[in-house]
Amino acid sequence: MELKFARILGAAALSAGLATSASAQDYPYRDITTAVVWGAGGGTDTINRMIMAEMEKHLPVSINVINQTGGVAGSNGMVYVMNQPDDGYTLVGLSESNVTAAVQGGWDKKFDYWYPFIVGGSPDLISVPANSPYGTIEELVDAAKAAPGTIPAAASGAGSIHHLNLLAIESGSGATFKFVPYKGSAPGQEAAIAGEVALVVTSLAEQAALIEGGQLKPLAMLTPETAEIAGMTVPSAFDVYDGLDKYLPLKQAIGFAVHNSAGGEVKAALGSAFEKAIAGDKVAEWAAANNYDVGGQYGDEAAKIFETLEANFAYTLQELGAATVDPAKLGIVKP
């Protein structure tokens, strides 16, 4: 009887051990959710839906993408994910624009709260509706100088890279526009097409289809390089305004992140799937077709990139008078 009981206990212990091992062995064992902090159809949303679909091919579960918009510099979405367990089952889809949330009072954490993955980015440009009376960046800037603060401009949400680029073009050219924030790039571009605003600052990747479709008219790239699209050469604003190199270019870094406090097995599994997805032909083809440059950094390498962006953006906003919190008080070191 004692021997039989011992065998039962042994079998139970083995079963419990196997169950514990199975539950801890392998992340992920259930579906993952990625909450994108910007609106559906924008660059961050589009790139996350693409990379998650590719990463799914290398994971035993599905990844569902949702949108959690609003707040300052995407803070609503970040706070939402922050409040979820750090078990790797809720990721945050974000971009370089989110590094400004803290200095604008959206939340009280540095960006190193996250363990980031960078898919890539696309350069910004200024465009106007197809029927706009402005045919060049000089005409637009001259009009803004003649009537400061009256020409409405969309540039995604407050504190986004597009907003910073709008502030930079103002400072570099001496113009003043009337900034109108939207919940993401797509709504801002739609507002420009509808005539709600006179210009929009978003990325080439986000505007490409609208430019090719004749709905938006590009005036200037906000990078030192020109761009070719829809059979035309879009000039660089740097060639027109000498002062821009003090503020520009500000580069995109779009991707996603998991809590930095997540376990090593979570980071390793996501990293492995990410590496395989980035190396695939699908991502390269998608990037080439959509005017993106592929990044592929994650972990410490991506964290260093975001640390630099956070410092540059935070002190740029402070210099431009758009920061509500002193970056130094947040522990952000001035570059």
One Martini backbone bead per residue (centre of mass of N, CA, C, O) as a GRO file, in nm:
protein
  335
    1MET     BB    1   0.059   0.062  -0.022
    2GLU     BB    2   0.303   0.255   0.009
    3LEU     BB    3   0.412   0.208  -0.277
    4LYS     BB    4   0.163   0.307  -0.426
    5PHE     BB    5   0.158   0.590  -0.300
    6ALA     BB    6   0.439   0.672  -0.399
    7ARG     BB    7   0.371   0.651  -0.698
    8ILE     BB    8   0.151   0.863  -0.699
    9LEU     BB    9   0.326   1.093  -0.598
   10GLY     BB   10   0.534   1.075  -0.823
   11ALA     BB   11   0.339   1.125  -1.057
   12ALA     BB   12   0.236   1.398  -0.956
   13ALA     BB   13   0.509   1.539  -0.952
   14LEU     BB   14   0.574   1.498  -1.249
   15SER     BB   15   0.322   1.639  -1.360
   16ALA     BB   16   0.378   1.911  -1.225
   17GLY     BB   17   0.656   1.953  -1.351
   18LEU     BB   18   0.561   1.948  -1.645
   19ALA     BB   19   0.361   2.181  -1.621
   20THR     BB   20   0.562   2.393  -1.529
   21SER     BB   21   0.750   2.363  -1.772
   22ALA     BB   22   0.536   2.427  -1.992
   23SER     BB   23   0.459   2.714  -1.884
   24ALA     BB   24   0.776   2.818  -1.888
   25GLN     BB   25   0.908   2.740  -2.152
   26ASP     BB   26   0.701   2.887  -2.360
   27TYR     BB   27   0.737   3.171  -2.533
   28PRO     BB   28   0.443   3.166  -2.671
   29TYR     BB   29   0.095   3.036  -2.576
   30ARG     BB   30  -0.044   3.307  -2.664
   31ASP     BB   31  -0.177   3.568  -2.775
   32ILE     BB   32  -0.090   3.880  -2.915
   33THR     BB   33  -0.079   4.236  -2.840
   34THR     BB   34  -0.083   4.540  -3.037
   35ALA     BB   35  -0.055   4.881  -2.935
   36VAL     BB   36  -0.121   5.155  -3.117
   37VAL     BB   37  -0.073   5.507  -3.064
   38TRP     BB   38  -0.176   5.544  -3.345
   39GLY     BB   39  -0.355   5.568  -3.616
   40ALA     BB   40  -0.520   5.436  -3.855
   41GLY     BB   41  -0.305   5.434  -4.153
   42GLY     BB   42  -0.050   5.500  -4.049
   43GLY     BB   43   0.281   5.439  -4.021
   44THR     BB   44   0.280   5.280  -3.752
   45ASP     BB   45   0.046   5.094  -3.819
   46THR     BB   46   0.146   4.972  -4.087
   47ILE     BB   47   0.423   4.859  -3.986
   48ASN     BB   48   0.301   4.675  -3.765
   49ARG     BB   49   0.123   4.496  -3.943
   50MET     BB   50   0.353   4.389  -4.113
   51ILE     BB   51   0.554   4.274  -3.892
   52MET     BB   52   0.351   4.091  -3.745
   53ALA     BB   53   0.288   3.906  -3.986
   54GLU     BB   54   0.587   3.807  -4.007
   55MET     BB   55   0.629   3.705  -3.711
   56GLU     BB   56   0.408   3.485  -3.705
   57LYS     BB   57   0.577   3.278  -3.882
   58HIS     BB   58   0.780   3.249  -3.601
   59LEU     BB   59   0.517   3.174  -3.438
   60PRO     BB   60   0.258   2.995  -3.241
   61VAL     BB   61   0.104   3.274  -3.278
   62SER     BB   62  -0.090   3.548  -3.267
   63ILE     BB   63  -0.112   3.902  -3.382
   64ASN     BB   64  -0.283   4.171  -3.250
   65VAL     BB   65  -0.403   4.483  -3.383
   66ILE     BB   66  -0.434   4.794  -3.220
   67ASN     BB   67  -0.582   5.110  -3.106
   68GLN     BB   68  -0.426   5.372  -2.880
   69THR     BB   69  -0.520   5.683  -2.863
   70GLY     BB   70  -0.386   5.971  -2.751
   71GLY     BB   71  -0.271   6.229  -2.601
   72VAL     BB   72   0.067   6.289  -2.543
   73ALA     BB   73   0.260   6.152  -2.763
   74GLY     BB   74   0.103   5.868  -2.714
   75SER     BB   75   0.033   5.816  -2.400
   76ASN     BB   76  -0.216   5.634  -2.389
   77GLY     BB   77  -0.085   5.377  -2.507
   78MET     BB   78   0.148   5.352  -2.306
   79VAL     BB   79  -0.024   5.333  -2.050
   80TYR     BB   80  -0.182   5.086  -2.129
   81VAL     BB   81   0.067   4.895  -2.146
   82MET     BB   82   0.189   4.952  -1.869
   83ASN     BB   83  -0.083   4.824  -1.723
   84GLN     BB   84   0.025   4.570  -1.819
   85PRO     BB   85   0.172   4.298  -1.815
   86ASP     BB   86   0.528   4.187  -1.833
   87ASP     BB   87   0.476   3.908  -2.042
   88GLY     BB   88   0.452   3.984  -2.370
   89TYR     BB   89   0.123   4.019  -2.455
   90THR     BB   90   0.187   4.343  -2.462
   91LEU     BB   91   0.239   4.568  -2.705
   92VAL     BB   92   0.400   4.862  -2.848
   93GLY     BB   93   0.320   5.091  -3.097
   94LEU     BB   94   0.586   5.301  -3.224
   95SER     BB   95   0.781   5.608  -3.209
   96GLU     BB   96   0.988   5.877  -3.190
   97SER     BB   97   0.757   6.070  -3.082
   98ASN     BB   98   0.735   5.937  -2.785
   99VAL     BB   99   0.990   6.083  -2.647
  100THR     BB  100   0.802   6.356  -2.575
  101ALA     BB  101   0.593   6.295  -2.351
  102ALA     BB  102   0.739   6.388  -2.088
  103VAL     BB  103   0.804   6.698  -2.166
  104GLN     BB  104   0.469   6.724  -2.214
  105GLY     BB  105   0.310   6.559  -1.973
  106GLY     BB  106   0.201   6.261  -2.047
  107TRP     BB  107   0.441   6.147  -1.873
  108ASP     BB  108   0.704   6.020  -1.619
  109LYS     BB  109   0.893   5.875  -1.843
  110LYS     BB  110   1.133   5.730  -1.982
  111PHE     BB  111   1.215   5.536  -2.261
  112ASP     BB  112   1.359   5.301  -2.083
  113TYR     BB  113   1.096   5.139  -2.023
  114TRP     BB  114   1.176   5.016  -2.295
  115TYR     BB  115   1.200   4.745  -2.540
  116PRO     BB  116   1.316   4.796  -2.858
  117PHE     BB  117   1.196   4.801  -3.210
  118ILE     BB  118   1.332   4.865  -3.540
  119VAL     BB  119   1.220   4.890  -3.866
  120GLY     BB  120   1.191   5.214  -3.949
  121GLY     BB  121   1.179   5.484  -4.208
  122SER     BB  122   1.070   5.822  -4.315
  123PRO     BB  123   1.072   6.108  -4.473
  124ASP     BB  124   0.993   6.435  -4.456
  125LEU     BB  125   0.719   6.658  -4.572
  126ILE     BB  126   0.575   6.921  -4.762
  127SER     BB  127   0.223   6.962  -4.820
  128VAL     BB  128  -0.049   7.024  -5.046
  129PRO     BB  129  -0.310   7.071  -5.196
  130ALA     BB  130  -0.370   7.043  -5.528
  131ASN     BB  131  -0.538   7.340  -5.520
  132SER     BB  132  -0.319   7.511  -5.432
  133PRO     BB  133  -0.160   7.828  -5.455
  134TYR     BB  134   0.094   7.672  -5.374
  135GLY     BB  135   0.408   7.587  -5.551
  136THR     BB  136   0.604   7.666  -5.313
  137ILE     BB  137   0.779   7.712  -5.026
  138GLU     BB  138   0.813   8.018  -5.055
  139GLU     BB  139   0.512   8.093  -5.084
  140LEU     BB  140   0.421   7.979  -4.813
  141VAL     BB  141   0.614   8.136  -4.624
  142ASP     BB  142   0.537   8.423  -4.714
  143ALA     BB  143   0.241   8.399  -4.622
  144ALA     BB  144   0.308   8.345  -4.321
  145LYS     BB  145   0.461   8.614  -4.276
  146ALA     BB  146   0.217   8.804  -4.355
  147ALA     BB  147   0.025   8.587  -4.163
  148PRO     BB  148   0.065   8.510  -3.865
  149GLY     BB  149  -0.110   8.224  -3.752
  150THR     BB  150  -0.331   8.156  -4.010
  151ILE     BB  151  -0.203   7.896  -4.127
  152PRO     BB  152  -0.304   7.583  -4.146
  153ALA     BB  153  -0.141   7.293  -3.979
  154ALA     BB  154  -0.055   6.960  -4.025
  155ALA     BB  155   0.123   6.725  -3.765
  156SER     BB  156  -0.022   6.560  -3.608
  157GLY     BB  157   0.077   6.536  -3.303
  158ALA     BB  158   0.186   6.652  -3.028
  159GLY     BB  159   0.535   6.581  -3.049
  160SER     BB  160   0.583   6.491  -3.309
  161ILE     BB  161   0.792   6.480  -3.571
  162HIS     BB  162   0.608   6.661  -3.743
  163HIS     BB  163   0.591   6.890  -3.541
  164LEU     BB  164   0.895   6.943  -3.518
  165ASN     BB  165   0.929   7.008  -3.820
  166LEU     BB  166   0.745   7.253  -3.817
  167LEU     BB  167   0.907   7.413  -3.607
  168ALA     BB  168   1.170   7.411  -3.771
  169ILE     BB  169   1.067   7.562  -4.024
  170GLU     BB  170   0.995   7.813  -3.871
  171SER     BB  171   1.278   7.878  -3.754
  172GLY     BB  172   1.438   7.864  -4.036
  173SER     BB  173   1.226   8.081  -4.194
  174GLY     BB  174   1.019   8.273  -4.005
  175ALA     BB  175   0.761   8.125  -3.974
  176THR     BB  176   0.392   8.114  -3.892
  177PHE     BB  177   0.176   7.873  -3.789
  178LYS     BB  178  -0.131   7.684  -3.748
  179PHE     BB  179  -0.158   7.441  -3.534
  180VAL     BB  180  -0.315   7.114  -3.609
  181PRO     BB  181  -0.411   6.849  -3.437
  182TYR     BB  182  -0.384   6.492  -3.480
  183LYS     BB  183  -0.459   6.132  -3.473
  184GLY     BB  184  -0.243   6.134  -3.691
  185SER     BB  185  -0.159   6.125  -4.024
  186ALA     BB  186  -0.416   6.052  -4.179
  187PRO     BB  187  -0.606   6.280  -4.072
  188GLY     BB  188  -0.421   6.513  -4.168
  189GLN     BB  189  -0.433   6.447  -4.471
  190GLU     BB  190  -0.740   6.459  -4.499
  191ALA     BB  191  -0.757   6.759  -4.418
  192ALA     BB  192  -0.601   6.866  -4.660
  193ILE     BB  193  -0.783   6.755  -4.885
  194ALA     BB  194  -1.047   6.905  -4.755
  195GLY     BB  195  -0.935   7.206  -4.650
  196GLU     BB  196  -0.876   7.245  -4.335
  197VAL     BB  197  -0.584   7.267  -4.440
  198ALA     BB  198  -0.288   7.397  -4.609
  199LEU     BB  199  -0.099   7.177  -4.461
  200VAL     BB  200   0.141   6.894  -4.448
  201VAL     BB  201   0.331   6.693  -4.204
  202THR     BB  202   0.488   6.407  -4.328
  203SER     BB  203   0.560   6.122  -4.480
  204LEU     BB  204   0.637   5.974  -4.772
  205ALA     BB  205   0.496   5.706  -4.717
  206GLU     BB  206   0.216   5.843  -4.643
  207GLN     BB  207   0.194   6.029  -4.920
  208ALA     BB  208   0.245   5.881  -5.190
  209ALA     BB  209  -0.044   5.799  -5.288
  210LEU     BB  210  -0.152   6.098  -5.288
  211ILE     BB  211   0.049   6.205  -5.494
  212GLU     BB  212  -0.003   5.996  -5.723
  213GLY     BB  213  -0.327   6.076  -5.708
  214GLY     BB  214  -0.345   6.408  -5.688
  215GLN     BB  215  -0.406   6.521  -5.375
  216LEU     BB  216  -0.104   6.598  -5.341
  217LYS     BB  217   0.150   6.865  -5.307
  218PRO     BB  218   0.480   6.883  -5.319
  219LEU     BB  219   0.740   7.109  -5.188
  220ALA     BB  220   0.929   6.968  -4.942
  221MET     BB  221   1.202   6.844  -4.804
  222LEU     BB  222   1.327   6.760  -4.457
  223THR     BB  223   1.599   6.715  -4.615
  224PRO     BB  224   1.896   6.725  -4.793
  225GLU     BB  225   1.729   6.554  -4.982
  226THR     BB  226   1.584   6.455  -5.246
  227ALA     BB  227   1.285   6.343  -5.439
  228GLU     BB  228   1.121   6.076  -5.615
  229ILE     BB  229   0.782   6.140  -5.745
  230ALA     BB  230   0.556   6.120  -5.984
  231GLY     BB  231   0.775   6.250  -6.191
  232MET     BB  232   0.917   6.415  -5.955
  233THR     BB  233   1.107   6.668  -5.790
  234VAL     BB  234   1.174   6.708  -5.455
  235PRO     BB  235   1.283   6.949  -5.283
  236SER     BB  236   1.502   7.095  -5.061
  237ALA     BB  237   1.482   7.308  -4.791
  238PHE     BB  238   1.794   7.348  -4.758
  239ASP     BB  239   1.822   7.512  -5.037
  240VAL     BB  240   1.653   7.768  -4.911
  241TYR     BB  241   1.729   7.730  -4.589
  242ASP     BB  242   2.001   7.772  -4.388
  243GLY     BB  243   1.873   7.728  -4.084
  244LEU     BB  244   1.788   7.416  -4.080
  245ASP     BB  245   2.055   7.267  -3.976
  246LYS     BB  246   1.986   7.325  -3.668
  247TYR     BB  247   1.710   7.120  -3.671
  248LEU     BB  248   1.796   6.948  -3.915
  249PRO     BB  249   1.734   6.628  -3.924
  250LEU     BB  250   1.448   6.427  -3.834
  251LYS     BB  251   1.419   6.091  -3.754
  252GLN     BB  252   1.283   5.795  -3.796
  253ALA     BB  253   1.149   5.531  -3.549
  254ILE     BB  254   0.981   5.246  -3.626
  255GLY     BB  255   0.775   5.027  -3.402
  256PHE     BB  256   0.836   4.842  -3.103
  257ALA     BB  257   0.745   4.722  -2.762
  258VAL     BB  258   0.856   4.616  -2.445
  259HIS     BB  259   0.898   4.565  -2.148
  260ASN     BB  260   1.198   4.588  -1.979
  261SER     BB  261   1.090   4.379  -1.746
  262ALA     BB  262   1.097   4.154  -1.910
  263GLY     BB  263   1.185   3.858  -1.985
  264GLY     BB  264   1.431   3.692  -2.152
  265GLU     BB  265   1.239   3.498  -2.316
  266VAL     BB  266   1.079   3.724  -2.448
  267LYS     BB  267   1.308   3.878  -2.592
  268ALA     BB  268   1.415   3.633  -2.750
  269ALA     BB  269   1.160   3.559  -2.912
  270LEU     BB  270   1.116   3.835  -3.044
  271GLY     BB  271   1.399   3.863  -3.167
  272SER     BB  272   1.391   3.616  -3.352
  273ALA     BB  273   1.138   3.695  -3.515
  274PHE     BB  274   1.246   3.969  -3.608
  275GLU     BB  275   1.497   3.881  -3.761
  276LYS     BB  276   1.347   3.701  -3.966
  277ALA     BB  277   1.162   3.920  -4.080
  278ILE     BB  278   1.377   4.130  -4.171
  279ALA     BB  279   1.527   3.910  -4.366
  280GLY     BB  280   1.298   3.913  -4.546
  281ASP     BB  281   1.161   3.986  -4.851
  282LYS     BB  282   0.900   4.131  -4.766
  283VAL     BB  283   1.026   4.375  -4.622
  284ALA     BB  284   1.199   4.481  -4.855
  285GLU     BB  285   0.966   4.517  -5.055
  286TRP     BB  286   0.792   4.702  -4.882
  287ALA     BB  287   0.995   4.931  -4.840
  288ALA     BB  288   1.043   5.001  -5.141
  289ALA     BB  289   0.730   5.052  -5.206
  290ASN     BB  290   0.707   5.269  -4.927
  291ASN     BB  291   0.954   5.455  -4.850
  292TYR     BB  292   1.161   5.275  -4.677
  293ASP     BB  293   1.390   5.221  -4.416
  294VAL     BB  294   1.569   4.969  -4.285
  295GLY     BB  295   1.669   4.860  -3.974
  296GLY     BB  296   1.671   4.611  -3.714
  297GLN     BB  297   1.679   4.712  -3.433
  298TYR     BB  298   1.748   4.590  -3.091
  299GLY     BB  299   1.758   4.671  -2.782
  300ASP     BB  300   2.043   4.826  -2.714
  301GLU     BB  301   2.065   4.953  -2.995
  302ALA     BB  302   1.784   5.090  -2.992
  303ALA     BB  303   1.812   5.240  -2.721
  304LYS     BB  304   2.035   5.436  -2.817
  305ILE     BB  305   1.869   5.573  -3.033
  306PHE     BB  306   1.641   5.673  -2.841
  307GLU     BB  307   1.821   5.835  -2.652
  308THR     BB  308   1.907   6.040  -2.864
  309LEU     BB  309   1.626   6.132  -2.948
  310GLU     BB  310   1.529   6.225  -2.673
  311ALA     BB  311   1.740   6.448  -2.634
  312ASN     BB  312   1.694   6.608  -2.895
  313PHE     BB  313   1.388   6.654  -2.866
  314ALA     BB  314   1.369   6.778  -2.584
  315TYR     BB  315   1.566   7.028  -2.641
  316THR     BB  316   1.416   7.132  -2.885
  317LEU     BB  317   1.150   7.191  -2.745
  318GLN     BB  318   1.268   7.383  -2.538
  319GLU     BB  319   1.386   7.589  -2.744
  320LEU     BB  320   1.087   7.618  -2.886
  321GLY     BB  321   0.869   7.626  -2.638
  322ALA     BB  322   0.725   7.304  -2.608
  323ALA     BB  323   0.803   7.253  -2.313
  324THR     BB  324   0.678   7.158  -1.974
  325VAL     BB  325   0.939   6.987  -1.908
  326ASP     BB  326   1.234   6.940  -1.772
  327PRO     BB  327   1.462   6.721  -1.886
  328ALA     BB  328   1.655   6.712  -1.637
  329LYS     BB  329   1.427   6.609  -1.432
  330LEU     BB  330   1.419   6.324  -1.603
  331GLY     BB  331   1.730   6.251  -1.689
  332ILE     BB  332   1.798   6.410  -1.944
  333VAL     BB  333   2.066   6.438  -2.149
  334LYS     BB  334   2.243   6.669  -2.299
  335PRO     BB  335   2.395   6.667  -2.622
   0.00000   0.00000   0.00000
